[in-house]
PDB file of C-alpha atoms in Angstrom:
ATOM      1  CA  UNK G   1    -145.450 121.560 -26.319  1.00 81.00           C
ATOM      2  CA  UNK G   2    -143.222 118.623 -26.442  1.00 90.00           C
ATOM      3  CA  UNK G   3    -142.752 116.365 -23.626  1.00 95.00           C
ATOM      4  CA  UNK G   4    -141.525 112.770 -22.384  1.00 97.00           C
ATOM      5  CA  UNK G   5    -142.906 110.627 -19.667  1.00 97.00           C
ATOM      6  CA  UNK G   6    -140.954 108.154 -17.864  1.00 98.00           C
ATOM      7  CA  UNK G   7    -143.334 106.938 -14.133  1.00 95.00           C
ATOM      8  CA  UNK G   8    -140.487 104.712 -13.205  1.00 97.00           C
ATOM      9  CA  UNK G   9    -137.578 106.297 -11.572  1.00 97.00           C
ATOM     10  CA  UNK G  10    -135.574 103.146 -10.520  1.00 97.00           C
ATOM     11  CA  UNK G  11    -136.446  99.680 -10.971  1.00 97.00           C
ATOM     12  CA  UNK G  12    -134.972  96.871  -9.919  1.00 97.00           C
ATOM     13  CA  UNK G  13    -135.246  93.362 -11.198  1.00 97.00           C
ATOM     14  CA  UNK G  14    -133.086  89.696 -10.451  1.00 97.00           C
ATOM     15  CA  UNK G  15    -130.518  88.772 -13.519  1.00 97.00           C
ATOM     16  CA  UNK G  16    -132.969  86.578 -15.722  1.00 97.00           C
ATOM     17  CA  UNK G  17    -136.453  88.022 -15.608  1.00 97.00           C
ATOM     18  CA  UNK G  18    -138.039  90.643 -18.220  1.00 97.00           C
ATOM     19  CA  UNK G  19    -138.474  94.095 -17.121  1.00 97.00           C
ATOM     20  CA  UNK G  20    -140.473  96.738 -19.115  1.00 98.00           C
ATOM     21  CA  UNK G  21    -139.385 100.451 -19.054  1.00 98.00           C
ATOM     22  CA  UNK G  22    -142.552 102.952 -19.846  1.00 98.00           C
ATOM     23  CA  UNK G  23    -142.353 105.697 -21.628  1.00 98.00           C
ATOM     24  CA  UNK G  24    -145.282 108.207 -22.654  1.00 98.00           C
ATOM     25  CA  UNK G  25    -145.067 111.416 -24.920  1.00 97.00           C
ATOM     26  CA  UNK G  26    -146.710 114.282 -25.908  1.00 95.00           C
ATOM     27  CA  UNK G  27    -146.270 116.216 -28.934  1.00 93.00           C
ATOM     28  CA  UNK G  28    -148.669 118.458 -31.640  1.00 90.00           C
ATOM     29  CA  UNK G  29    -147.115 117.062 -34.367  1.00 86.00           C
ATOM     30  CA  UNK G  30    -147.727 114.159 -36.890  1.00 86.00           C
ATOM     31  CA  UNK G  31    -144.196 113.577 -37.369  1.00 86.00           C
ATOM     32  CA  UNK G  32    -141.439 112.825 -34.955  1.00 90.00           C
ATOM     33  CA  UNK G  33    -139.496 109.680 -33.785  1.00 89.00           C
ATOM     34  CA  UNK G  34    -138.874 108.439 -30.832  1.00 92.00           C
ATOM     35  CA  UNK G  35    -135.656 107.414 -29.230  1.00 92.00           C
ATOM     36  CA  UNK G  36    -133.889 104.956 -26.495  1.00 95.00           C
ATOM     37  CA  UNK G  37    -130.702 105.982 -25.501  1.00 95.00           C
ATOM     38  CA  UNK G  38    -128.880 103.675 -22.705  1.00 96.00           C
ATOM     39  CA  UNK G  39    -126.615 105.497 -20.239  1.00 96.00           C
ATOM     40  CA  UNK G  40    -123.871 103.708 -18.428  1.00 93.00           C
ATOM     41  CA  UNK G  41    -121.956 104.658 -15.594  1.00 89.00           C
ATOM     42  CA  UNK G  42    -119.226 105.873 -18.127  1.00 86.00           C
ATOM     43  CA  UNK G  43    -121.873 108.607 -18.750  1.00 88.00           C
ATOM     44  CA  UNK G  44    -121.808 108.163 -22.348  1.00 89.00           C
ATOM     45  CA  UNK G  45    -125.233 108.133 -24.115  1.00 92.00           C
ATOM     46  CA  UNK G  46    -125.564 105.082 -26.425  1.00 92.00           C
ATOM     47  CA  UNK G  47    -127.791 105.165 -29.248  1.00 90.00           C
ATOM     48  CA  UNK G  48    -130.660 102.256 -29.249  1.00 93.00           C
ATOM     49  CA  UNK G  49    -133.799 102.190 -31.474  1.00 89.00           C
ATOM     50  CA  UNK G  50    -134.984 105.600 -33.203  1.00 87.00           C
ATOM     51  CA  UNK G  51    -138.625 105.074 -34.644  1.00 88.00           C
ATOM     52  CA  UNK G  52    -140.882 107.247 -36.345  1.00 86.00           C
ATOM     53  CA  UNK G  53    -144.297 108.326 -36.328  1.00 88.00           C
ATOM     54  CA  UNK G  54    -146.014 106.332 -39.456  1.00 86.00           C
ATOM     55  CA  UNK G  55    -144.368 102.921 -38.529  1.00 83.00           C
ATOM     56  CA  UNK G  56    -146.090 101.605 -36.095  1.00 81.00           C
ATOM     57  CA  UNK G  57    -144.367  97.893 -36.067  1.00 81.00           C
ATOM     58  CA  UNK G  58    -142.909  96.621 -32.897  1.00 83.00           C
ATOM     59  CA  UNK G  59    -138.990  95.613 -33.329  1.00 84.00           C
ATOM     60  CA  UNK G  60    -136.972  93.112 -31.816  1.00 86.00           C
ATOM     61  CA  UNK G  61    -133.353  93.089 -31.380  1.00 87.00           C
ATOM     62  CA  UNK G  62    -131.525  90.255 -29.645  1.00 92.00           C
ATOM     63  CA  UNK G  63    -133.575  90.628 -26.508  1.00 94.00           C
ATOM     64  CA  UNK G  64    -134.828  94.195 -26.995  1.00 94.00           C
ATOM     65  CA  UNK G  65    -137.799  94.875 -28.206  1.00 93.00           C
ATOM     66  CA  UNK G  66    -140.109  97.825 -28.843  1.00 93.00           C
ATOM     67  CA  UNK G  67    -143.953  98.686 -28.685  1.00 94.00           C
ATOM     68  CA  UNK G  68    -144.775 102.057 -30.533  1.00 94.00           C
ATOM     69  CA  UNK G  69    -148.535 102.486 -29.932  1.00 93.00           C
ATOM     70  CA  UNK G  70    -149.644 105.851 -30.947  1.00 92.00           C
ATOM     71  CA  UNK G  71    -153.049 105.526 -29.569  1.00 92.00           C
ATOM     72  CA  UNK G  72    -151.601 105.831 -26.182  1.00 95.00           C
ATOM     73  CA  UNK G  73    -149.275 107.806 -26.852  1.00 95.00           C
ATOM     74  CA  UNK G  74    -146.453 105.130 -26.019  1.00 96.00           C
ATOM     75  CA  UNK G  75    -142.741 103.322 -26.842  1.00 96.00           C
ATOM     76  CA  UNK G  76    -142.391 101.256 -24.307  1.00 96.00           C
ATOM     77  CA  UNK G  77    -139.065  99.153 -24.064  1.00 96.00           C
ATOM     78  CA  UNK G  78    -138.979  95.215 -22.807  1.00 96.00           C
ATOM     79  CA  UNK G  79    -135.303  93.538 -22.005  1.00 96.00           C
ATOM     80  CA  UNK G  80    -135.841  90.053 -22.192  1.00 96.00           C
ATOM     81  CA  UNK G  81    -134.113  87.676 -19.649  1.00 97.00           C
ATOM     82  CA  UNK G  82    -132.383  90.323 -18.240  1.00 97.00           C
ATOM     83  CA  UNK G  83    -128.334  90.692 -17.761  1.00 97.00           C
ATOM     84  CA  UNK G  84    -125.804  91.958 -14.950  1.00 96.00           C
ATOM     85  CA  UNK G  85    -124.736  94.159 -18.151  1.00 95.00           C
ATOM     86  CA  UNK G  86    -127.922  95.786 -18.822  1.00 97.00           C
ATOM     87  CA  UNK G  87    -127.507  97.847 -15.979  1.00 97.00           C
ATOM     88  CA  UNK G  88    -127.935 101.607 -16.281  1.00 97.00           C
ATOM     89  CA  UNK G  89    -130.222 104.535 -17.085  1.00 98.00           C
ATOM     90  CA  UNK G  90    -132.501 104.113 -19.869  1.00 98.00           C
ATOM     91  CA  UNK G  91    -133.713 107.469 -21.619  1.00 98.00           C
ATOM     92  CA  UNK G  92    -136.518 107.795 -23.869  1.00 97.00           C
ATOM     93  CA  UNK G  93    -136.903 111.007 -26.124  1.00 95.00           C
ATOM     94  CA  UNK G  94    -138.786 112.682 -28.757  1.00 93.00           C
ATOM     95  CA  UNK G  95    -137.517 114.449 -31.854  1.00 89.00           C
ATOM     96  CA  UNK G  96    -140.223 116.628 -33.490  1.00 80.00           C
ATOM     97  CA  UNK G  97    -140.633 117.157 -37.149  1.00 63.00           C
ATOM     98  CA  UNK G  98    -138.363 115.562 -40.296  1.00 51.00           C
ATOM     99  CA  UNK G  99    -135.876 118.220 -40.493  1.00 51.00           C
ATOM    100  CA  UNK G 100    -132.633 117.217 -40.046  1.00 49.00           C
ATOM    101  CA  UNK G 101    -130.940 117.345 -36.592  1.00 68.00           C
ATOM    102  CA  UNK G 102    -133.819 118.773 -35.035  1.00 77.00           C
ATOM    103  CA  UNK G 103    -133.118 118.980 -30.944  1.00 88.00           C
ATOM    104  CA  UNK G 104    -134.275 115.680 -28.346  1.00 91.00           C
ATOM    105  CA  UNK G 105    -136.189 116.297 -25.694  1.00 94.00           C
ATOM    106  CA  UNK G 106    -135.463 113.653 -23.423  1.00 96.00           C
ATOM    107  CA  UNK G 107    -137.282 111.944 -20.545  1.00 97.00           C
ATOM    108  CA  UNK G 108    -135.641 112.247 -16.794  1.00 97.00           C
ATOM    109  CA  UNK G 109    -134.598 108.631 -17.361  1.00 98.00           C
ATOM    110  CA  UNK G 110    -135.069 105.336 -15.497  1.00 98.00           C
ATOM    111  CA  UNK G 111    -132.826 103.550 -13.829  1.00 98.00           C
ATOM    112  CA  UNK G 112    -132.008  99.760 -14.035  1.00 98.00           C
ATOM    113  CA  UNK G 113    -130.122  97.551 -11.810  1.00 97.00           C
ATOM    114  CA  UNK G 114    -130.271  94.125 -12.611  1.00 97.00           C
ATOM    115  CA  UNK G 115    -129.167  91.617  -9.547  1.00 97.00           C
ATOM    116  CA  UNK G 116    -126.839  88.794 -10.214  1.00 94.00           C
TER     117      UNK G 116
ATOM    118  CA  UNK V   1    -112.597 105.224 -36.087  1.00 63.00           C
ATOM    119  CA  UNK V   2    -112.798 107.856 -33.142  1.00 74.00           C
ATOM    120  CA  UNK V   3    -116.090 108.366 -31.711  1.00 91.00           C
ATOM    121  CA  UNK V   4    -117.315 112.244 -29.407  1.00 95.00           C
ATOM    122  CA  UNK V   5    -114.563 113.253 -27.449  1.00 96.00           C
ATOM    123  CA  UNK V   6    -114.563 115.659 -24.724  1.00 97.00           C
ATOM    124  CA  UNK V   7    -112.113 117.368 -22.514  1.00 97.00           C
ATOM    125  CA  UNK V   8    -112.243 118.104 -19.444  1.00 97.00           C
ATOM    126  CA  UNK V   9    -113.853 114.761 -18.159  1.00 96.00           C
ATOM    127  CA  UNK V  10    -114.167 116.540 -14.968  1.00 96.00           C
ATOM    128  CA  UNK V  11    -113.701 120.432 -14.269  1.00 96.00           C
ATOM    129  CA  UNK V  12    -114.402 122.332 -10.285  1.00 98.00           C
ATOM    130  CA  UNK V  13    -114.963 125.698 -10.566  1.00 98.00           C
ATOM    131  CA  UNK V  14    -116.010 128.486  -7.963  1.00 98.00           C
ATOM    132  CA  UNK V  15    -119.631 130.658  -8.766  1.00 98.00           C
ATOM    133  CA  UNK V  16    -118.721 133.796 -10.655  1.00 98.00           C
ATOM    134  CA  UNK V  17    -115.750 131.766 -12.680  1.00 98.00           C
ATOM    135  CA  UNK V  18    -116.003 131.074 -16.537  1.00 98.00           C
ATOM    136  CA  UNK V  19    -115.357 127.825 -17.968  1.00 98.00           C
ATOM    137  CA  UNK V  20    -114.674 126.182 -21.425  1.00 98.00           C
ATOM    138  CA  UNK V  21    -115.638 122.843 -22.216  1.00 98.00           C
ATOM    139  CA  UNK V  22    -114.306 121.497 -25.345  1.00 98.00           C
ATOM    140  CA  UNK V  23    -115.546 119.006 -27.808  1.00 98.00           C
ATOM    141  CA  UNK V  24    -114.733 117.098 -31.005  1.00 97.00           C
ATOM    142  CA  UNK V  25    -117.527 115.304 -33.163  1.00 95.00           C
ATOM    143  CA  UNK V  26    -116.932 111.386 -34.516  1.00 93.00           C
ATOM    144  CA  UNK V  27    -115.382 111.351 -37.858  1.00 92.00           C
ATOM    145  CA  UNK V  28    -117.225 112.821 -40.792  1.00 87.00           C
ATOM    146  CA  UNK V  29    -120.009 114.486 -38.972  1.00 89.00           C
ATOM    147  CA  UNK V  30    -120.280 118.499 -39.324  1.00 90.00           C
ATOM    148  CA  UNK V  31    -122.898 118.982 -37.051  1.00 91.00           C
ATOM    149  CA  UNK V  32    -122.563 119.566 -32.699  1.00 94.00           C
ATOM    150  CA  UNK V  33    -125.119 119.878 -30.449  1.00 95.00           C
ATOM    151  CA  UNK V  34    -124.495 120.796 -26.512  1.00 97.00           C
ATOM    152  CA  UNK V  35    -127.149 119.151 -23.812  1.00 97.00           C
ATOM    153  CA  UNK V  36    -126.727 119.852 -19.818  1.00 98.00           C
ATOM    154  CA  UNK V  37    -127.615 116.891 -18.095  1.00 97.00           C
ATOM    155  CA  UNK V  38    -128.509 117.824 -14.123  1.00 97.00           C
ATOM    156  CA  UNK V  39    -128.466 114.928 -11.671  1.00 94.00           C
ATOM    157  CA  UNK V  40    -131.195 112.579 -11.664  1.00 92.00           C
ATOM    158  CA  UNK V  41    -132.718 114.521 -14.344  1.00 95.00           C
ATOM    159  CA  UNK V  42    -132.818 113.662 -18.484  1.00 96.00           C
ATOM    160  CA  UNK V  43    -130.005 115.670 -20.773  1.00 97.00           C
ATOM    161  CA  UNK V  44    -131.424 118.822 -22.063  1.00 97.00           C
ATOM    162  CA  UNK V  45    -130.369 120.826 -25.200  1.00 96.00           C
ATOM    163  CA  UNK V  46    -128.493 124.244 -24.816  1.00 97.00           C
ATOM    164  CA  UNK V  47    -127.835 124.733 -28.127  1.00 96.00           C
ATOM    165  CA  UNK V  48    -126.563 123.679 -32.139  1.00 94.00           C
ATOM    166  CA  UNK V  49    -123.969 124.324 -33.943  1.00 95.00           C
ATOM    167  CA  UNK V  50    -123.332 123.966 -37.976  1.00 91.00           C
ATOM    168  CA  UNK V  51    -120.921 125.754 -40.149  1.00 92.00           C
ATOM    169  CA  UNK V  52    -119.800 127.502 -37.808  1.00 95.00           C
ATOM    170  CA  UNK V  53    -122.748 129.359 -36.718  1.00 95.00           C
ATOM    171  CA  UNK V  54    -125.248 128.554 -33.814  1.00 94.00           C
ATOM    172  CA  UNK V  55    -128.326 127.158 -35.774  1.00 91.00           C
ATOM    173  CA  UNK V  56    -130.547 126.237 -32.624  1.00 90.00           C
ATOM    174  CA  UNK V  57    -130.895 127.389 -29.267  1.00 94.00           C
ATOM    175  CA  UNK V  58    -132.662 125.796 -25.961  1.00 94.00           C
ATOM    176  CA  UNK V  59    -133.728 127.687 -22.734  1.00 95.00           C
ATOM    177  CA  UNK V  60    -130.541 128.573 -21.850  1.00 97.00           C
ATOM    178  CA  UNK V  61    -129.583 131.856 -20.639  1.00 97.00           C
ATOM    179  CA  UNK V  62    -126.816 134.140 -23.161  1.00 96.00           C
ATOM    180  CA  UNK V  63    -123.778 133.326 -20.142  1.00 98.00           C
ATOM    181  CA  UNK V  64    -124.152 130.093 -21.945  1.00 98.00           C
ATOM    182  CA  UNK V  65    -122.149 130.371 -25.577  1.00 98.00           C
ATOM    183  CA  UNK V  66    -120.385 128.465 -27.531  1.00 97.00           C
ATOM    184  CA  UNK V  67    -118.207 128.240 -31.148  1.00 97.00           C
ATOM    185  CA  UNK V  68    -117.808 125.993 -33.397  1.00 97.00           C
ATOM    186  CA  UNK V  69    -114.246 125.576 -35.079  1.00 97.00           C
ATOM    187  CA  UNK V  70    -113.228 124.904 -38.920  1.00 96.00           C
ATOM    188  CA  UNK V  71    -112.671 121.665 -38.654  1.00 95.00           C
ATOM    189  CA  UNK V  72    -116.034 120.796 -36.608  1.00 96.00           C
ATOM    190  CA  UNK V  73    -114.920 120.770 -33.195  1.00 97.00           C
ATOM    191  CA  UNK V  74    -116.711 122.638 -30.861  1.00 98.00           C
ATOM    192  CA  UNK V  75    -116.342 125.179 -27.722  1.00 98.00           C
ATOM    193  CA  UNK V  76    -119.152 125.572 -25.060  1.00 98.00           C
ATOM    194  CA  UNK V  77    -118.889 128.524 -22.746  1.00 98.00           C
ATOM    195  CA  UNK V  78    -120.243 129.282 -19.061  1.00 98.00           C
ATOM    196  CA  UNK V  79    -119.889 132.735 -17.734  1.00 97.00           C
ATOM    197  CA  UNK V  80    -120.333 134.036 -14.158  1.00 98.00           C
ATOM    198  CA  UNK V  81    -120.915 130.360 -13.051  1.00 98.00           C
ATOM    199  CA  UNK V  82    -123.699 129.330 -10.960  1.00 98.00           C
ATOM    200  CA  UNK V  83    -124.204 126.371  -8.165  1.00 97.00           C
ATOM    201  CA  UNK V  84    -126.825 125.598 -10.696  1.00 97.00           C
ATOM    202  CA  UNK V  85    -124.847 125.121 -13.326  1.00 98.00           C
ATOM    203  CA  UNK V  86    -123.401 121.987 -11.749  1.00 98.00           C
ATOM    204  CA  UNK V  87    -124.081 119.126 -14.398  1.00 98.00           C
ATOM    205  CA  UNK V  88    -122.991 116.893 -17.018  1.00 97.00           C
ATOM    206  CA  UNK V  89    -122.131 118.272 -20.245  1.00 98.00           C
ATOM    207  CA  UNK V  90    -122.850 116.177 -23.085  1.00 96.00           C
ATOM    208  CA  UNK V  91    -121.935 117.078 -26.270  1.00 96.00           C
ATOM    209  CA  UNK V  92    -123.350 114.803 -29.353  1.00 93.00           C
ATOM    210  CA  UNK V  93    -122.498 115.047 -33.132  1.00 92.00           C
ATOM    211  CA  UNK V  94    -123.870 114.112 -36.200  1.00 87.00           C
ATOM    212  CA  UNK V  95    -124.206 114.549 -40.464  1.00 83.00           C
ATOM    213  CA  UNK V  96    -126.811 116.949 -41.646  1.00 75.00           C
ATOM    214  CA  UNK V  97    -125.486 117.611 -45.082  1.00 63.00           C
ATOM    215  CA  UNK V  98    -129.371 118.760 -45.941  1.00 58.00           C
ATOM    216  CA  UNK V  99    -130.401 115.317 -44.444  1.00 55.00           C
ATOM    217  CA  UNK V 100    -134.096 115.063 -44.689  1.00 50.00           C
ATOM    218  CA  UNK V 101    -134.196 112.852 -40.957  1.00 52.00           C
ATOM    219  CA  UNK V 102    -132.609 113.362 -38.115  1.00 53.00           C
ATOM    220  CA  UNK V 103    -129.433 111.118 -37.811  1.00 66.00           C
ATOM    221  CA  UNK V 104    -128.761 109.368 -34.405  1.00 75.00           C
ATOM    222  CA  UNK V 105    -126.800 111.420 -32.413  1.00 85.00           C
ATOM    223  CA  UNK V 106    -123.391 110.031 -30.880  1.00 89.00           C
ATOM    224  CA  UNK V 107    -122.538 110.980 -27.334  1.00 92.00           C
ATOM    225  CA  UNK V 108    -119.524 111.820 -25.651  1.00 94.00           C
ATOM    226  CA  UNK V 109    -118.553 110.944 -22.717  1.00 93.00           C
ATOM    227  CA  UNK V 110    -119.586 114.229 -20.899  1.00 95.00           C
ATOM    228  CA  UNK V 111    -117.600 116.784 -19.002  1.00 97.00           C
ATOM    229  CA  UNK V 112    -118.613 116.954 -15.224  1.00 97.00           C
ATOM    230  CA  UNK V 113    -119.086 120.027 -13.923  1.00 98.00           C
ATOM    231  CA  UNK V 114    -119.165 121.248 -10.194  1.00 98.00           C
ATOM    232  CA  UNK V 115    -119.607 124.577  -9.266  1.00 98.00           C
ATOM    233  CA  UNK V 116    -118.545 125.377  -5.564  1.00 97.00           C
TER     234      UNK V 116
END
């Protein structure tokens, strides 16, 4: 069974500071990725990081940045000095197996509101 | 270069109705999956569509079809409508081609569904 983990329903932080979104997953296999997807209000589901299972690096982009840590079963996601903009619901998700296309299972999603 | 478009971006419908919600993938992808997102909760798949056949299916019920078109675009299907099937309908595209990963998905905007 496949599943996604996101504890944190809603957070709320002040325009500036870091905020960490959690997510945990659970899957039989020893090859997946993982996924961030950001959801505006415009409902559309943007495309973040993807990651799979054997790379184990954390990335950085602008001020994104990712920790895979299979150990704990985690891909957490930290927005550094947080913006106005970078409010919305963050989704992480799990895509089992290399074949192409293969379905996401998504998490229920958390939701951000940074506070000018 | 046009990115997922949907149509209807919002749709009201009465339980028992049918409904077709109509999609067409970003340029050069062949591939179109359908997810139902619920309020609150994290999009889930319905099902795939590739070459104009249904390739993958999620937990969805058969009053939930869909086609796929010759020229990629895509048709989902609700029959005898339920309140519960008041959601966001998200449809995503993307290359498989025999792709040996899975390719980011790209979202549409979503179709809004309420079912009165």
């Amino acid at each position: 069974a496949q599943k996604v983990t996101q504890a944190q329903t809603e957070i709320s932080v002040v325009e500036k500071e870091d905020v960490t979104l959690d997510c945990v997953y659970e899957t039989r296999d020893t090859t997946y990725y993982l996924f961030w997807y950001k959801q505006p209000p415009s409902g559309e589901l943007v495309f973040l990081i993807r990651r799979n299972s054997f790379d184990e690096q954390n990335e950085i982009s602008g001020r994104y940045s990712w920790n895979f840590q299979k150990s704990t079963s985690s891909f957490n996601f930290t927005i550094t000095a947080s913006q106005v903009v970078d409010s919305a619901v963050y989704f992480c998700a799990l895509s089992e197996k290399y074949s192409g296309n293969t379905p996401l299972v998504f998490g229920k999603g958390t939701r951000l509101s940074v506070i000018a | 270069d046009a990115g997922v478009t949907q149509s209807p971006t919002h749709l009201i419908k009465t339980r028992g109705q049918q409904v077709t919600l109509r999609c067409s993938p970003k340029s050069g992808h062949d591939t179109v999956s359908w997810y139902q997102q619920a309020l609150g909760q994290g999009p889930q798949f319905i099902f795939q569509y590739y070459e104009e056949e249904e390739r993958q299916r999620g937990n969805f019920p058969d009053r939930f079809s869909g086609h796929q078109f010759p020229n990629y675009s895509s048709e989902l299907n609700v029959n005898a409508l339920l309140l519960g099937d008041s959601a966001l309908y998200l449809c995503a595209s993307s290359l498989r081609q025999g792709s040996s990963y899975n390719s980011p998905l790209h979202f549409g905007n979503g179709t809004r569904l309420t079912v009165t």
